């Protein structure tokens, strides 16, 4: 892959290349992981197997085992015990639980134009004080009375990274909690979920899974959250909690689970295993190197991307209108608020970057 990964040993490089070649064969130049990740071959196989199980009427116990395996895998990537990880379908459901736990009039601090699934649950309450500030001013804007700081690790629109260490320090200084949406970073940027009060991420972007699966990391003491969406799977003994009220909620974050989309988790289990096989540090180095290559090429063409050092997402103001042209040329990117957004992941190569630059130059 033309040496995109910097600072890795030749053995690691060979392992990476072999794994990627075996799992991905995109028909187009796909640079749109910030919207949807490609499914690895092993994930497609797992999905087919899950569908056949339903079609053949065999016991579905192995599919529930996939949910637990995926939970454990995400926990390892997040750096927390599996007991702190809940499984669901959407980041918004977790934001709703956090919003419901806040007292009337509590202040929630967010970044301007952050993703709707993160911020909207707090606005929907109607009786919270939601304050939005520029991302770069988030940490300095935490003040006495701020109850929660909610922010995406990486901004969906333009790839900018939040200064999470500064945000956490400011939040601790003022007694506020932090809620991080890692949907645009989990899978390429190492996570430190234990450093925040709450963390959520969808599985269909950089984690390379199907739609319909998401994860939530809760505090050990559950952070005052009420499991408002709890059904039978949230019971300590799920199969004994099918009828009537759940008598005993799970002693772990599984109390925040919703009934799992079994096909999605069957596929996601395989995708997470691939990421663990490769290693997030290796993926991170690869993705950022490609993004940096694109930034250098853009400068040579006279274009200035949004400043987002260290990000795998590159957003170029004023070029969003070329998305359709690029798609017709077999290059998949996004148009976000007039910006051309390219997102680089493990299946991309230097040749993909150069092809995009060539078409932009033309």
XYZ file of C-alpha atoms in Angstrom:
362
model
C 0.000 0.000 0.000
C 2.816 2.312 -1.016
C 4.076 2.723 2.537
C 1.206 4.785 3.911
C 1.752 3.456 7.435
C 4.603 5.289 9.090
C 6.814 3.845 11.797
C 5.553 0.250 11.645
C 7.728 -2.811 11.257
C 7.751 -4.625 7.914
C 6.006 -7.623 9.477
C 3.164 -5.441 10.712
C 2.895 -3.811 7.293
C 2.676 -7.180 5.570
C 0.028 -8.407 8.016
C -1.995 -5.244 7.474
C -1.826 -5.481 3.685
C -2.699 -9.168 3.626
C -5.687 -8.712 5.919
C -7.026 -5.756 3.980
C -6.609 -7.433 0.583
C -8.446 -10.501 1.859
C -11.370 -8.476 3.246
C -12.047 -5.618 0.819
C -12.473 -5.295 -2.926
C -14.328 -2.009 -3.555
C -15.536 -1.433 -7.106
C -15.026 2.323 -6.796
C -12.634 4.694 -5.075
C -14.475 4.818 -1.776
C -13.556 7.779 0.426
C -16.809 8.149 2.362
C -16.374 6.171 5.583
C -17.607 9.173 7.570
C -21.015 8.277 6.102
C -20.795 4.478 5.971
C -17.923 2.034 6.312
C -17.410 -0.807 3.855
C -18.297 -4.292 5.073
C -15.379 -6.751 5.303
C -15.776 -10.098 3.560
C -15.934 -11.895 6.901
C -18.801 -9.625 7.933
C -20.749 -10.380 4.767
C -20.248 -14.092 5.438
C -21.486 -13.709 9.013
C -24.582 -11.849 7.810
C -25.373 -14.562 5.269
C -25.023 -17.204 7.960
C -27.333 -15.300 10.306
C -29.976 -14.909 7.611
C -29.789 -18.613 6.789
C -30.309 -19.461 10.454
C -33.541 -17.466 10.470
C -34.634 -18.972 7.177
C -33.940 -22.532 8.340
C -35.588 -22.152 11.740
C -32.577 -23.301 13.743
C -32.026 -22.093 17.346
C -30.720 -18.511 17.424
C -28.572 -18.859 20.548
C -25.339 -18.240 18.587
C -26.670 -14.854 17.438
C -27.143 -13.744 21.036
C -23.592 -14.923 21.670
C -22.511 -12.590 18.854
C -23.999 -9.659 20.780
C -21.908 -10.493 23.839
C -18.784 -11.039 21.757
C -19.277 -7.671 20.061
C -19.822 -6.013 23.450
C -16.568 -7.504 24.754
C -14.661 -6.509 21.619
C -15.845 -2.906 21.766
C -14.990 -2.803 25.463
C -11.410 -3.813 24.672
C -11.172 -1.116 22.005
C -12.643 1.429 24.418
C -10.376 0.390 27.285
C -13.142 -0.442 29.766
C -14.617 -3.641 31.240
C -17.412 -5.202 29.213
C -19.705 -4.698 32.221
C -19.702 -0.978 31.458
C -20.846 -1.363 27.839
C -24.483 -1.342 26.710
C -25.693 -2.282 23.241
C -28.379 -0.475 21.324
C -29.228 0.908 17.907
C -28.587 4.666 17.959
C -26.528 7.306 19.719
C -29.710 9.363 20.153
C -31.244 6.804 22.517
C -28.320 7.172 24.902
C -28.454 10.948 24.699
C -32.119 10.678 25.598
C -31.273 8.697 28.738
C -28.674 11.250 29.784
C -31.020 14.159 29.050
C -33.764 12.534 31.112
C -31.403 12.282 34.097
C -30.680 16.016 34.275
C -32.627 18.349 36.582
C -34.841 21.043 35.133
C -32.820 24.078 34.085
C -29.487 22.234 33.966
C -26.956 23.655 31.528
C -25.629 21.446 28.745
C -22.648 22.811 26.837
C -22.195 21.705 23.215
C -20.121 22.622 20.184
C -21.762 24.687 17.483
C -23.174 22.591 14.613
C -22.297 19.275 16.260
C -24.158 16.224 14.982
C -27.916 16.230 15.584
C -28.048 12.774 17.173
C -25.760 14.043 19.913
C -27.320 17.428 20.670
C -30.996 17.082 19.814
C -32.047 14.942 22.830
C -31.030 17.822 25.094
C -33.012 20.348 23.071
C -36.018 17.997 22.998
C -36.294 18.120 26.800
C -37.468 21.704 26.481
C -36.490 22.689 30.011
C -32.693 22.442 29.787
C -30.332 25.316 29.047
C -28.410 24.140 25.985
C -25.534 26.455 25.123
C -23.503 26.065 21.936
C -20.050 27.595 21.459
C -17.324 27.217 18.820
C -15.508 23.894 19.173
C -12.166 25.543 19.880
C -13.727 27.467 22.806
C -15.484 24.497 24.378
C -13.103 23.941 27.287
C -12.839 27.626 28.211
C -16.636 27.941 28.080
C -17.295 25.467 30.897
C -18.449 27.488 33.879
C -19.962 27.075 37.340
C -23.411 25.630 36.847
C -22.537 23.669 33.718
C -23.931 20.180 34.342
C -22.765 18.386 31.206
C -20.425 18.916 28.281
C -21.531 16.912 25.232
C -19.261 16.783 22.198
C -18.225 14.567 19.305
C -14.626 13.390 19.382
C -14.381 14.277 15.696
C -16.759 16.694 13.998
C -18.803 14.996 11.295
C -18.971 18.061 9.041
C -15.281 18.864 8.785
C -13.131 16.376 10.722
C -11.953 18.728 13.487
C -10.875 16.969 16.688
C -12.143 18.106 20.052
C -9.474 18.873 22.652
C -10.836 16.232 24.997
C -8.097 16.472 27.646
C -8.804 20.196 28.029
C -12.562 19.642 28.070
C -12.256 16.945 30.717
C -10.014 19.109 32.896
C -12.391 22.058 32.670
C -15.400 19.848 33.385
C -13.764 18.367 36.486
C -12.833 21.840 37.715
C -16.479 22.914 37.600
C -18.117 19.661 38.667
C -19.568 18.923 35.214
C -19.787 15.557 33.522
C -18.650 14.743 29.973
C -20.502 12.868 27.241
C -18.541 11.963 24.109
C -19.903 10.762 20.778
C -17.132 8.662 19.229
C -19.068 7.714 16.094
C -16.575 9.512 13.827
C -13.492 8.233 15.624
C -14.087 4.744 17.035
C -12.289 2.423 14.664
C -9.375 4.682 13.680
C -8.622 6.874 16.708
C -7.691 5.134 19.979
C -10.421 5.576 22.595
C -10.066 6.521 26.259
C -13.629 5.856 27.349
C -12.630 5.582 30.997
C -11.679 9.270 30.962
C -15.272 10.386 30.307
C -18.519 9.896 32.163
C -20.403 8.682 29.093
C -19.382 7.601 25.606
C -21.451 6.392 22.660
C -20.674 5.270 19.117
C -22.515 3.794 16.173
C -21.163 0.671 14.517
C -21.723 1.381 10.810
C -18.971 3.909 10.138
C -15.328 3.349 11.102
C -16.195 0.150 13.008
C -17.212 -1.345 9.628
C -20.446 -2.961 10.800
C -24.001 -3.020 9.447
C -26.551 -0.372 10.365
C -28.639 -0.902 13.475
C -25.963 -1.353 16.159
C -24.439 1.086 18.626
C -22.551 1.021 21.919
C -22.736 3.044 25.116
C -20.171 3.203 27.920
C -21.769 4.036 31.272
C -20.098 4.851 34.600
C -19.639 2.040 37.086
C -22.394 3.556 39.239
C -24.570 4.160 36.113
C -24.321 7.933 36.524
C -27.827 8.404 37.816
C -29.379 7.123 34.590
C -32.798 5.498 34.628
C -33.117 2.585 32.145
C -36.231 4.040 30.542
C -35.979 1.779 27.512
C -35.461 -1.396 29.515
C -37.187 -4.504 28.241
C -36.587 -8.158 28.875
C -32.946 -8.088 27.702
C -32.167 -5.546 30.431
C -32.942 -8.062 33.156
C -30.202 -9.728 35.167
C -31.689 -13.000 33.923
C -33.167 -12.019 30.552
C -34.950 -15.254 29.737
C -36.652 -15.097 33.121
C -37.707 -11.469 32.543
C -39.976 -11.908 29.541
C -43.322 -11.317 31.263
C -44.519 -8.578 33.545
C -42.184 -5.936 34.953
C -38.493 -6.736 35.066
C -37.954 -7.701 38.689
C -34.165 -7.413 38.697
C -32.299 -5.177 36.292
C -28.890 -6.279 35.080
C -26.126 -5.434 37.527
C -24.040 -4.197 34.596
C -24.575 -1.591 31.868
C -26.628 -4.241 30.095
C -29.558 -2.696 31.977
C -29.408 -0.033 29.240
C -29.587 -2.578 26.380
C -32.493 -2.671 23.990
C -33.543 -5.833 22.194
C -30.644 -6.393 19.805
C -30.744 -6.351 16.026
C -29.268 -9.825 15.809
C -28.185 -9.667 12.176
C -26.364 -6.379 12.796
C -24.436 -7.707 15.757
C -23.590 -10.945 13.960
C -21.876 -8.851 11.307
C -20.399 -6.310 13.694
C -18.754 -9.036 15.741
C -16.747 -10.049 12.666
C -15.871 -6.436 11.823
C -14.603 -5.726 15.325
C -12.513 -8.883 15.260
C -10.825 -7.584 12.091
C -10.023 -4.247 13.713
C -8.592 -6.032 16.733
C -6.541 -8.301 14.464
C -5.001 -5.264 12.760
C -4.761 -2.957 15.777
C -6.237 0.540 16.062
C -2.801 2.124 16.334
C -1.900 0.703 12.917
C -5.206 1.803 11.409
C -4.753 5.264 12.911
C -1.308 5.720 11.406
C -2.502 4.500 8.009
C -5.636 6.671 7.899
C -3.990 9.885 9.054
C -1.058 9.431 6.651
C -3.486 9.263 3.737
C -5.386 12.318 4.978
C -2.117 14.231 5.288
C -1.159 13.196 1.745
C -4.451 14.642 0.534
C -3.873 17.889 2.452
C -0.458 18.325 0.831
C -1.934 17.673 -2.604
C -4.741 20.153 -1.996
C -2.233 22.857 -1.081
C -0.407 22.225 -4.348
C -3.709 22.740 -6.174
C -4.347 25.966 -4.296
C -7.089 24.675 -1.999
C -7.134 25.159 1.777
C -8.969 22.450 3.742
C -10.506 23.094 7.145
C -7.690 22.929 9.682
C -7.993 19.521 11.350
C -4.505 18.230 12.126
C -4.378 14.561 13.031
C -7.783 13.795 11.539
C -8.683 11.058 9.056
C -11.397 13.365 7.674
C -10.515 16.217 5.315
C -13.097 18.880 4.476
C -12.518 21.392 1.674
C -14.640 24.559 1.630
C -16.160 25.544 -1.690
C -15.734 22.173 -3.405
C -18.870 20.401 -2.211
C -20.570 21.062 -5.548
C -18.120 18.675 -7.219
C -19.407 15.651 -5.297
C -21.716 14.613 -8.136
C -18.963 14.908 -10.713
C -16.616 12.834 -8.570
C -19.269 10.162 -8.041
C -19.778 9.884 -11.807
C -16.011 9.403 -12.064
C -16.209 6.508 -9.584
C -14.967 8.424 -6.540
C -17.302 8.451 -3.533
C -17.035 11.441 -1.193
C -19.600 13.678 0.570
C -20.940 17.199 0.205
C -21.380 18.602 3.710
C -22.526 22.223 4.061
C -20.813 23.126 0.788
C -17.601 21.390 1.785
C -16.122 18.413 -0.015
C -15.527 15.772 2.668
C -13.136 12.882 2.135
C -12.694 10.237 4.827
C -9.786 7.781 4.695
C -9.835 4.313 6.224
C -7.881 1.081 6.194
C -9.075 -0.057 2.730
C -7.801 3.134 1.068
C -4.422 3.577 -0.571
C -2.152 6.353 -1.790
C -3.448 5.636 -5.277
C -6.956 6.559 -4.076
C -5.682 9.900 -2.810
C -3.839 10.625 -6.038
C -6.859 9.712 -8.169
C -9.036 12.130 -6.203
C -6.455 14.876 -6.607
C -6.158 14.190 -10.338
C -9.906 14.542 -10.870
C -10.033 17.712 -8.766
C -7.155 19.145 -10.798
C -8.931 18.342 -14.057
